[in-house]
Structures are given as C-alpha cells and as structure tokens.
Short mmCIF file of C-alpha atoms in Angstrom, two decimals:
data_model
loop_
_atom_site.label_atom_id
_atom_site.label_comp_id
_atom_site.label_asym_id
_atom_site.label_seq_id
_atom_site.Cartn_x
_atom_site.Cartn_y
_atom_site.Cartn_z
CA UNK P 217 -198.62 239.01 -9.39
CA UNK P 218 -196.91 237.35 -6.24
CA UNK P 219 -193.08 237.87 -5.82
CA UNK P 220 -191.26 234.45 -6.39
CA UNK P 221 -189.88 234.72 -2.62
CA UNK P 222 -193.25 235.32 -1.29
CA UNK P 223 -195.30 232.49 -3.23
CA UNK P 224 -192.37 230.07 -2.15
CA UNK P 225 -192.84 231.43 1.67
CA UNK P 226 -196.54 230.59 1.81
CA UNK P 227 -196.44 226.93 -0.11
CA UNK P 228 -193.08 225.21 1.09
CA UNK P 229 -193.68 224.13 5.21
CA UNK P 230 -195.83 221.79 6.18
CA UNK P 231 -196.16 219.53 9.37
CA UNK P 232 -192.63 217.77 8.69
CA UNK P 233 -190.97 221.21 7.34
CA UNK P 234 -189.84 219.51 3.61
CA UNK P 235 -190.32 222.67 1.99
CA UNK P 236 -186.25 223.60 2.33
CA UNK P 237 -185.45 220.38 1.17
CA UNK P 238 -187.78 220.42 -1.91
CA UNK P 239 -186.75 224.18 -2.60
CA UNK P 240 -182.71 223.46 -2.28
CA UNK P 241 -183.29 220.36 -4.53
CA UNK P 242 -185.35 222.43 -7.18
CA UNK P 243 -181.88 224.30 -6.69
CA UNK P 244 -179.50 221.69 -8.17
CA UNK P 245 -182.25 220.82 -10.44
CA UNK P 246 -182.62 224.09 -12.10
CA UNK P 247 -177.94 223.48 -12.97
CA UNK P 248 -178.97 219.79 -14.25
CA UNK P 249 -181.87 221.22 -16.43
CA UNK P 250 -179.50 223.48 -17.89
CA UNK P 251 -177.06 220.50 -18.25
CA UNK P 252 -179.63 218.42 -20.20
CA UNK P 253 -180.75 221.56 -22.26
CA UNK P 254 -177.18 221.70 -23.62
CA UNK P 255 -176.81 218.48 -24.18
CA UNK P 256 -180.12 218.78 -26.57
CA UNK P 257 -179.14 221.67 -28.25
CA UNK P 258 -175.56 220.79 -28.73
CA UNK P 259 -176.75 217.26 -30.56
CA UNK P 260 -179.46 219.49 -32.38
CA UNK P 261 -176.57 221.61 -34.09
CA UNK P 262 -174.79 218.25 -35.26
CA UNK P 263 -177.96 217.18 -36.47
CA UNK P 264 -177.94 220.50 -38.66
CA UNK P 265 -174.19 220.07 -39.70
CA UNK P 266 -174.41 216.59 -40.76
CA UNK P 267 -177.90 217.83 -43.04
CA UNK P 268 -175.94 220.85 -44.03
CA UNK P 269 -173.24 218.42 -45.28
CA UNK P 270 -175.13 216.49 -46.88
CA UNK P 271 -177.03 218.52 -49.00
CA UNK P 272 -173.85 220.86 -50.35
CA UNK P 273 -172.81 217.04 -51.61
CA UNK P 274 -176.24 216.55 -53.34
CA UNK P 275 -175.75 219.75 -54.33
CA UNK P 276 -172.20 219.57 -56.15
CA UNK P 277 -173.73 216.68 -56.83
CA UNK P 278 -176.56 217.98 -59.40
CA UNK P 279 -174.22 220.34 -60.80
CA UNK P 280 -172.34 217.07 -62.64
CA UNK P 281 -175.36 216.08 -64.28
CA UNK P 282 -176.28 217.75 -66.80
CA UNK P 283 -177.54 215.31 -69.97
CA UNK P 284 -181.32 215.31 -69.11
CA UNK P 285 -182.73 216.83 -72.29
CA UNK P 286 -185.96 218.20 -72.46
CA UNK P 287 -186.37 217.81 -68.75
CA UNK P 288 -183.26 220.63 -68.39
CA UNK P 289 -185.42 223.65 -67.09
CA UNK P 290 -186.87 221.95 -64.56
CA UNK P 291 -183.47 220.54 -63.76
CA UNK P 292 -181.98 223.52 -62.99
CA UNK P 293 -185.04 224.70 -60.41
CA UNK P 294 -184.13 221.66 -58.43
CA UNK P 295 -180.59 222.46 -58.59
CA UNK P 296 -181.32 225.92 -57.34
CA UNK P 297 -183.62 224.66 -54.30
CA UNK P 298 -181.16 222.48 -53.20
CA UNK P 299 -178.48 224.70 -53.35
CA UNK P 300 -180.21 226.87 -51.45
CA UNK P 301 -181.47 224.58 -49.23
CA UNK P 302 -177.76 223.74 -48.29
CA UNK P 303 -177.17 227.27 -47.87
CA UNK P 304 -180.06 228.41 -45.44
CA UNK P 305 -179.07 224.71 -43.18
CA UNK P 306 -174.89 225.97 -43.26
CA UNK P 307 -176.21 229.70 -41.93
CA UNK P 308 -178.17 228.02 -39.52
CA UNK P 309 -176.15 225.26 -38.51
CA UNK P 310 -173.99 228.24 -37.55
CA UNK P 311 -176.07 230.14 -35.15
CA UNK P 312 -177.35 227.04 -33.26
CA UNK P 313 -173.35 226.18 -32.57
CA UNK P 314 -173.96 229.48 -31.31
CA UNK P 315 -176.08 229.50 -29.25
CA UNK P 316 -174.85 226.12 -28.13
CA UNK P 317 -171.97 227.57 -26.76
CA UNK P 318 -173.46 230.25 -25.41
CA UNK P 319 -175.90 227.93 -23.36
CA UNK P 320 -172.78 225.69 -22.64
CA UNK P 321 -171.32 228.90 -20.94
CA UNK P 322 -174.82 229.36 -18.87
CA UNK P 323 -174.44 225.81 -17.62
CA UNK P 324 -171.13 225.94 -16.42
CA UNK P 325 -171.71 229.31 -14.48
CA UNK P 326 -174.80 228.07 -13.31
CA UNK P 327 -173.00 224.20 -11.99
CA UNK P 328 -170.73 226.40 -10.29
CA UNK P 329 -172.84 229.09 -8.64
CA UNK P 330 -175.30 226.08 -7.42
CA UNK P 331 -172.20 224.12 -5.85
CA UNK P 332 -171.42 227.27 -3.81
CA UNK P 333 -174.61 228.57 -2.95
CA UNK P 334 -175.23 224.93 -1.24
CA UNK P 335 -171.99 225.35 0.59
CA UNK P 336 -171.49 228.74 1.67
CA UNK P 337 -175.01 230.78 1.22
CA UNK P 338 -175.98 232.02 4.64
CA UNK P 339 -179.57 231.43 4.15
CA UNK P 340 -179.22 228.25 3.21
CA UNK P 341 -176.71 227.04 5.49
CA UNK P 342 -178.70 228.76 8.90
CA UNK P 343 -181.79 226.44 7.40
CA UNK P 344 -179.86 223.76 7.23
CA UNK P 345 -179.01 224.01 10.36
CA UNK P 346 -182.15 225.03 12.11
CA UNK P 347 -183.72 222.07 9.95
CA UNK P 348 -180.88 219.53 11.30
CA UNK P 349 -181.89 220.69 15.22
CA UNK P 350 -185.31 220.64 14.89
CA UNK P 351 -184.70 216.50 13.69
CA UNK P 352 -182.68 216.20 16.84
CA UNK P 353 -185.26 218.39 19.12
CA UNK P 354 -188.04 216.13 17.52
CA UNK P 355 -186.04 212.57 18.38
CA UNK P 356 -185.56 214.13 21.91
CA UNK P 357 -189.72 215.08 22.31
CA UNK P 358 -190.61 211.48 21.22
CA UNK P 359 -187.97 209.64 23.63
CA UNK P 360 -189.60 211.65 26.49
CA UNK P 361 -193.21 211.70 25.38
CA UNK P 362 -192.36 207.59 25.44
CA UNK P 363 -190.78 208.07 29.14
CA UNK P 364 -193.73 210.17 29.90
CA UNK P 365 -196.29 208.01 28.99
CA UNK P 366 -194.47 204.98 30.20
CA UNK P 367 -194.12 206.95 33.63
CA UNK P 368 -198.00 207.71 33.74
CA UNK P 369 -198.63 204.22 33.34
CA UNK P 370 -196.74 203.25 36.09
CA UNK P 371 -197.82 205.74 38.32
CA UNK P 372 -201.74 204.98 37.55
CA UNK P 373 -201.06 201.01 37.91
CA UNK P 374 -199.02 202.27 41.55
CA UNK P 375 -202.41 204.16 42.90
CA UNK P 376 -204.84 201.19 41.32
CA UNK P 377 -202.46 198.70 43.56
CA UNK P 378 -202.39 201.23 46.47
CA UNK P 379 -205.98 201.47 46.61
CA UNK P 380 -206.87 197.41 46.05
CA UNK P 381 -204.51 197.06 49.28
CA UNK P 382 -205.91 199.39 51.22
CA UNK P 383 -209.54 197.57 50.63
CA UNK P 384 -207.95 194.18 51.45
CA UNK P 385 -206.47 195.44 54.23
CA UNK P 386 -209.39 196.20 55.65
CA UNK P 387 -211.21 192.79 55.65
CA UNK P 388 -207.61 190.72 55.95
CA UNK P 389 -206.31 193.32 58.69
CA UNK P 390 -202.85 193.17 57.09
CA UNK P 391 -199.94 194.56 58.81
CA UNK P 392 -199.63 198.36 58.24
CA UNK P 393 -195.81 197.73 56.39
CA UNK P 394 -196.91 196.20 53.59
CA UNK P 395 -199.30 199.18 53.09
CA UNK P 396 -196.45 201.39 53.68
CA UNK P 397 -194.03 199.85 51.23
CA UNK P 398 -196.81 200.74 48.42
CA UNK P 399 -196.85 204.12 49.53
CA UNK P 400 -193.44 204.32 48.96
CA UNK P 401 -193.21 202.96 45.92
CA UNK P 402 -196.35 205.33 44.82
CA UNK P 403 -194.58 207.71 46.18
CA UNK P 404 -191.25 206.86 44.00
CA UNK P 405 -194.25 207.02 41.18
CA UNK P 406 -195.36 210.07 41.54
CA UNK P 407 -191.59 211.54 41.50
CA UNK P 408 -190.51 209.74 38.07
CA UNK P 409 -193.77 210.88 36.69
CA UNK P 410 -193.35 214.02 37.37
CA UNK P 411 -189.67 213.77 36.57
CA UNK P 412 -190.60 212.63 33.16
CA UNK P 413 -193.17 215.36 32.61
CA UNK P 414 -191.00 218.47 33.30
CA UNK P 415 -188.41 216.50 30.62
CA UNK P 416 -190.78 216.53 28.40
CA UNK P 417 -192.34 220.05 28.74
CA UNK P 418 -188.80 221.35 28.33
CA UNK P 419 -188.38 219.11 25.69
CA UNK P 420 -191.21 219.98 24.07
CA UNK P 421 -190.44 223.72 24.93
CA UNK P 422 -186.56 223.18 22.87
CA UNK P 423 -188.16 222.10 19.48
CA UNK P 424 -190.71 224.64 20.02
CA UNK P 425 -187.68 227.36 19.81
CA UNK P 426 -185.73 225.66 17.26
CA UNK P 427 -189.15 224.82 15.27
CA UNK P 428 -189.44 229.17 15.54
CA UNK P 429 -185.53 229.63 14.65
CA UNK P 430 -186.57 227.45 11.51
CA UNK P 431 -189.34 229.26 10.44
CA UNK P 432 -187.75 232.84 10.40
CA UNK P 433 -184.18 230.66 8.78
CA UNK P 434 -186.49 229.44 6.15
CA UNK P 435 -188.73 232.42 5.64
CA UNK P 436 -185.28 234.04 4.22
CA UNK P 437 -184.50 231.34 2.50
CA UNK P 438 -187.75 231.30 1.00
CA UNK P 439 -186.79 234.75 -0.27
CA UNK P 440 -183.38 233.74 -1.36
CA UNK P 441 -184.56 230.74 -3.25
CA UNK P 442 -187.56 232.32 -5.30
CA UNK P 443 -185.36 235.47 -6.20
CA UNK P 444 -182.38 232.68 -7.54
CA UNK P 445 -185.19 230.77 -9.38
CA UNK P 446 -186.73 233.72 -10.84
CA UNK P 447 -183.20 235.07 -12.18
CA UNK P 448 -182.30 231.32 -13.51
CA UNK P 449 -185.56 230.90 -15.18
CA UNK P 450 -185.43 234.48 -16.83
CA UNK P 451 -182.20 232.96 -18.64
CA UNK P 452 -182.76 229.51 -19.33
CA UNK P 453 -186.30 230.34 -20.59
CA UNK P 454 -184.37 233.19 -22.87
CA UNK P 455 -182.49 230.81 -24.11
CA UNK P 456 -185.36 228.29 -24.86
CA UNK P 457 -186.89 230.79 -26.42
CA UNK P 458 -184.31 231.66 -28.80
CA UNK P 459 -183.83 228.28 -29.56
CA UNK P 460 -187.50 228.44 -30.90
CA UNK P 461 -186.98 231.19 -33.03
CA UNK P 462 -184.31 230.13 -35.13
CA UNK P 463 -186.57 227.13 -35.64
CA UNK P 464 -189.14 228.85 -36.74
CA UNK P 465 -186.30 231.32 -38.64
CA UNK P 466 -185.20 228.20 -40.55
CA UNK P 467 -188.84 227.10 -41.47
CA UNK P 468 -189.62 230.04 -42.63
CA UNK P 469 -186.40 230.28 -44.68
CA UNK P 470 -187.29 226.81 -46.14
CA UNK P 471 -190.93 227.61 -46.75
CA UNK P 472 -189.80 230.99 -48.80
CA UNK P 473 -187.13 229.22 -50.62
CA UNK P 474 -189.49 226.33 -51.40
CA UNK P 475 -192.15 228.64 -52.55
CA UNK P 476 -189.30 231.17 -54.80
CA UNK P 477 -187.85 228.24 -56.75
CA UNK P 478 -190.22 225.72 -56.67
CA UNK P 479 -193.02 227.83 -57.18
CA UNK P 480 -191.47 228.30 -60.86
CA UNK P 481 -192.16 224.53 -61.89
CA UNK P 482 -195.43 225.24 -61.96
CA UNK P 483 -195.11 227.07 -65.18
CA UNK P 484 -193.09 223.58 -66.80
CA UNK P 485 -196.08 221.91 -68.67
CA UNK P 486 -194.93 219.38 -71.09
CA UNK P 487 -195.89 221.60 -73.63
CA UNK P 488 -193.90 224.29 -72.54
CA UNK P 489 -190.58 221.91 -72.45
CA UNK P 490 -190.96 220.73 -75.76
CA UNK P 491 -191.20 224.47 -76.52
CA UNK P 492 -188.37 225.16 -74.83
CA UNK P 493 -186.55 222.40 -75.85
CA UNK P 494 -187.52 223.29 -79.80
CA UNK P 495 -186.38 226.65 -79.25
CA UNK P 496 -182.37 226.28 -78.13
CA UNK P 497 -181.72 222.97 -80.12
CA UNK P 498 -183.83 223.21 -83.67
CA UNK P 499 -181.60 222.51 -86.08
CA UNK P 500 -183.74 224.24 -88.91
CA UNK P 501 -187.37 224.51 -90.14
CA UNK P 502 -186.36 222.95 -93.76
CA UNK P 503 -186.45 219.33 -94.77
CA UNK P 504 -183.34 218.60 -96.52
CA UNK P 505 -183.31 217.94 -100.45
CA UNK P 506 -184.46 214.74 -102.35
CA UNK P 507 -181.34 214.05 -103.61
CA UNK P 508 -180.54 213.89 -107.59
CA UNK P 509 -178.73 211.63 -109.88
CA UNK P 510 -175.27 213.46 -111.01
CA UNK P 511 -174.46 211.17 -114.18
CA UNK P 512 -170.49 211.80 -115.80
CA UNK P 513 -170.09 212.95 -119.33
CA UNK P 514 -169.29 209.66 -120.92
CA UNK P 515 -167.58 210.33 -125.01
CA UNK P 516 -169.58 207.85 -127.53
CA UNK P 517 -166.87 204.90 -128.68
CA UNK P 518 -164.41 205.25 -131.72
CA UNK P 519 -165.66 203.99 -134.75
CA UNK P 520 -163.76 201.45 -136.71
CA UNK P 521 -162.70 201.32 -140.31
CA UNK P 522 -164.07 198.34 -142.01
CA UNK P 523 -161.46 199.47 -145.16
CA UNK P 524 -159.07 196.02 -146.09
CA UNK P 525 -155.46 196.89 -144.95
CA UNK P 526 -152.26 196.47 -147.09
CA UNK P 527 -151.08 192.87 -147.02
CA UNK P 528 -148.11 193.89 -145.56
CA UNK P 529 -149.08 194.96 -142.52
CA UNK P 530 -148.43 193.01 -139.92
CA UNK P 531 -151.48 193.82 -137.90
CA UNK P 532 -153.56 191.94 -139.95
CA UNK P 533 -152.03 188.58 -138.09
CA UNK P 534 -153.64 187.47 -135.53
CA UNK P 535 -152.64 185.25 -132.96
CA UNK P 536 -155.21 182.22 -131.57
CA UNK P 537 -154.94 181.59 -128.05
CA UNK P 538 -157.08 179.39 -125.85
CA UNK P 539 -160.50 180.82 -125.07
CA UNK P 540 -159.80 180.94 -121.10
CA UNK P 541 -157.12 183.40 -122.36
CA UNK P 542 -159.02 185.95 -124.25
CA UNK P 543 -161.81 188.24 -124.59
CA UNK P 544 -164.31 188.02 -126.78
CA UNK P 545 -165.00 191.09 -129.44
CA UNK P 546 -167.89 192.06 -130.56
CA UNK P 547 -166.83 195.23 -132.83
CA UNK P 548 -168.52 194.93 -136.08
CA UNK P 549 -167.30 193.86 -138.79
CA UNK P 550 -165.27 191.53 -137.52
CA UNK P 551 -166.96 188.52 -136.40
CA UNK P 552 -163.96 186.33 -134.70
CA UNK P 553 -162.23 186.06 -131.43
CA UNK P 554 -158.74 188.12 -131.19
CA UNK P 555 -156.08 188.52 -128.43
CA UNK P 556 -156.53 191.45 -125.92
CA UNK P 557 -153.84 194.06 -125.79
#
C-alpha cells in the first residue's frame, strides 16, 4: 500500500503546478465535511428525541384504555411493543446526542487546527510562496519571450531591407549613406535582439530555479498534506462508522423487540380469545331457575247465621241509601242491598 504523502507526491503537479492548491483546498474541505457531518448527525438525534417522545405519549397513552373486551390479550402485546419501542428510541436517542457532541468537539478542533495550519505551517507557507514566485517568474518569461520574438522580427525584417538595398543599389548606383544608415539600424537590430535574448534566457533561467524551489517546497508539502489527511480521515471515518452501528444497534433492537412481543400474537386465534375471554369473566356454567308461583295462605270466609234475630235488636234496621252510595251484597241469605260499614 502507498503512504498517503507519497501517492499525493506523484499525482498533484502538473504543467500549471495546481496540485498545492487542490491539496490545501481538500484541506479546508476535510473541517467543512466535518461541519456538515455534525450538522447531520446533530438533526438525526432530534429526529430520535422527537420519535422517542412521541411514542412514551402513545405509550401512557394505551395504558388509559383499557375497555376492549375480548380483544384484551392482544391489547396488552401492543402495549408492551410500544412501550418498549419508546424505551429502545430514549436509550438511543441518548447515545446519538452522544456521539453528536463528541463529533461537535472533532469539528471544532479540526476548524481550528485547519485555520492555523493555512497560516503558520511551514510547509505550506514555503509552497505558497514558491507557488506565488513561480506566477511572477512565469509573467516575467512571457513579457520577454514577447520582447524576444518581437526583437527577432525586427531584426529579420532589418537584414531582408539591408539586403533589397544593397541589390538596388547596385543597378540605381545609390549613394553609399543611405546603405550605411541601414547598417546602422541593422546594426541597432542585432543589439536589441540580442539584448532581448539574454533577458529572456535569464528569465527563463529564474522560473527555472523557482519552478525547482517549488518542487522540493511541494514535495514536503505533499508529505505534510497526505499524513494530515490520513490522520483526519482515520477520525471522521471512526466516527461515520460508529454512527452506522448504532443504526444498525437500534434495528436490531427493534427487530428483537418486534419479534419477542409481537411474535406472541400469533398464538391469539379468535378461538383462543373467546377462550380466554370465557375463562376470567364466566359468570357460571348453570342456567338460572324457571321461576315458581309462591301463592299466600288465604283463610276461607266466615260463614253467616241465617237464624232470625230478636226484634229488639237494633241491627236488624237497615238504612237505604242511594245506589251510587253503596255496595252491593251478595251473602246468602239475604237477597237486598245494605249500607257498607
């Protein structure tokens, strides 16, 4: 396996040397990553809280109901699974506030370390440097490979008019000055151009060094940045990776409570309620009584004497009254109307 520094030292240069600029802003990257990470996690532990909350007030919730009848077994299973549900989401709306401020902790360290390491790491600031004069070394080469060039040209259109004046001379017998004034200025040519070569040679010679002072800059830097990566990945990823497990902790806690308590519904037939049911609220296996008639002891009525009283006495005399006012008697063997007592 290649070290970090090393795979970063043979990937990151290139013709216009943007490897330390994609390198130092993988840097800052790698602080914002950990920024945004937090950010997830943190709103992934509300997430869990708010559940959590929610489900302890289904919860206590269930536990006021109660009149459901037959269905009362299975009742209580779902009260049990949701209890526990609420349960397994408090414990683990716990560790992910955790681990959220544990991450939160890795950010800031990591904000902070980044900030300095761009300011005051000697690697990084020698790159910088060498990087920032090998942009001014490079402006300098193209101004005088321009005044080079432009030079040559002048000097090649000086020896093209040179020699077209030295042919015309020769069939127009021009005066000798006019030849020499071209010479001069040829002459004059010949000095800029060369002039403008040495410039650019030396030119050419000063990004050349700074282009080298770069490359062994960078090569540490290279070295620098893979071993900071390599230590910020080992965390973050750690973290990540933890992050994982308790998902996969809280599934798991889920699936067993799903398959504990729910798993016992599976013995609730309708058949077995009503069993159930019969068992804890019969109210007895006999039919009640056909009820009887309970008749009162009733004495048979007085006989009357049908024996003549005395004339004397007085209750003989009867007194008529109106027949709205009386009763009418029946007892044998007196066969008229009388006035009630």
């Amino acid at each position: 396996m290649v070290a970090p520094g090393d795979a970063f030292q043979h990937y990151f240069w290139g013709e216009k040397n943007a490897g330390y600029d994609v390198l130092l802003t993988n840097l800052k990257q790698g602080a914002n990553a950990a920024k945004e990470f937090h950010e997830i996690l943190r709103e992934r532990a509300n997430y869990e809280e708010a559940f959590c909350k929610s489900l302890r007030r289904l919860s206590e919730k269930t536990f006021t109901i109660n009149a459901v009848g037959s269905f009362l077994p299975v009742w209580n299973v779902l009260k049990k699974y949701i209890e526990n549900m609420s349960k397994i989401h408090g414990e683990f709306s716990v560790k992910f506030k955790d681990l959220c401020q544990e991450l939160n902790n890795f950010k800031l360290d990591t904000i902070s370390k980044t900030n300095k390491m761009t300011k005051e790491q000697a690697e990084i600031v020698k790159t910088a440097a060498s990087l920032n004069n090998i942009k001014i070394s490079l402006e300098h080469v193209n101004k005088c490979k321009k005044m080079y060039h432009q030079r040559h040209k002048e000097l090649i259109e000086g020896e093209e008019a040179l020699t077209k004046a030295g042919s015309i001379l020769d069939k127009t017998e021009k005066s000798e000055r006019e030849l020499e004034k071209l010479q001069q200025k040829f002459a004059k040519s010949q000095e800029a151009f060369t002039q403008a070569e040495n410039a650019y040679k030396a030119s050419v010679e000063r990004y050349n060094k700074a282009q080298e002072e770069y490359n062994d800059d960078m090569t540490n830097s290279c070295k620098f940045f893979g071993e900071t990566e390599q230590d910020h990945l080992g965390q973050i990823v750690e973290f990540a990776r933890r992050f994982g497990d308790m998902e996969g902790d809280l599934i798991t806690e889920l699936r067993k409570n799903c398959e504990s308590v729910l798993g016992g519904l599976v013995g609730y037939t309708p058949e077995h309620l009503i069993e159930i049911f019969v068992e804890e609220k019969n109210t007895g296996v006999e039919m009640c009584p056909l009820m009887q008639v309970e008749l009162l002891t009733v004495n048979d009525p007085p006989v009357l004497s049908t024996t003549p009283r005395p004339l004397h006495d007085k209750s003989r005399y009867y007194t008529l009254r109106p027949l709205n006012m009386i009763k009418a008697c029946t007892i044998a063997p007196y066969p008229f109307t009388i006035r009630a007592n």
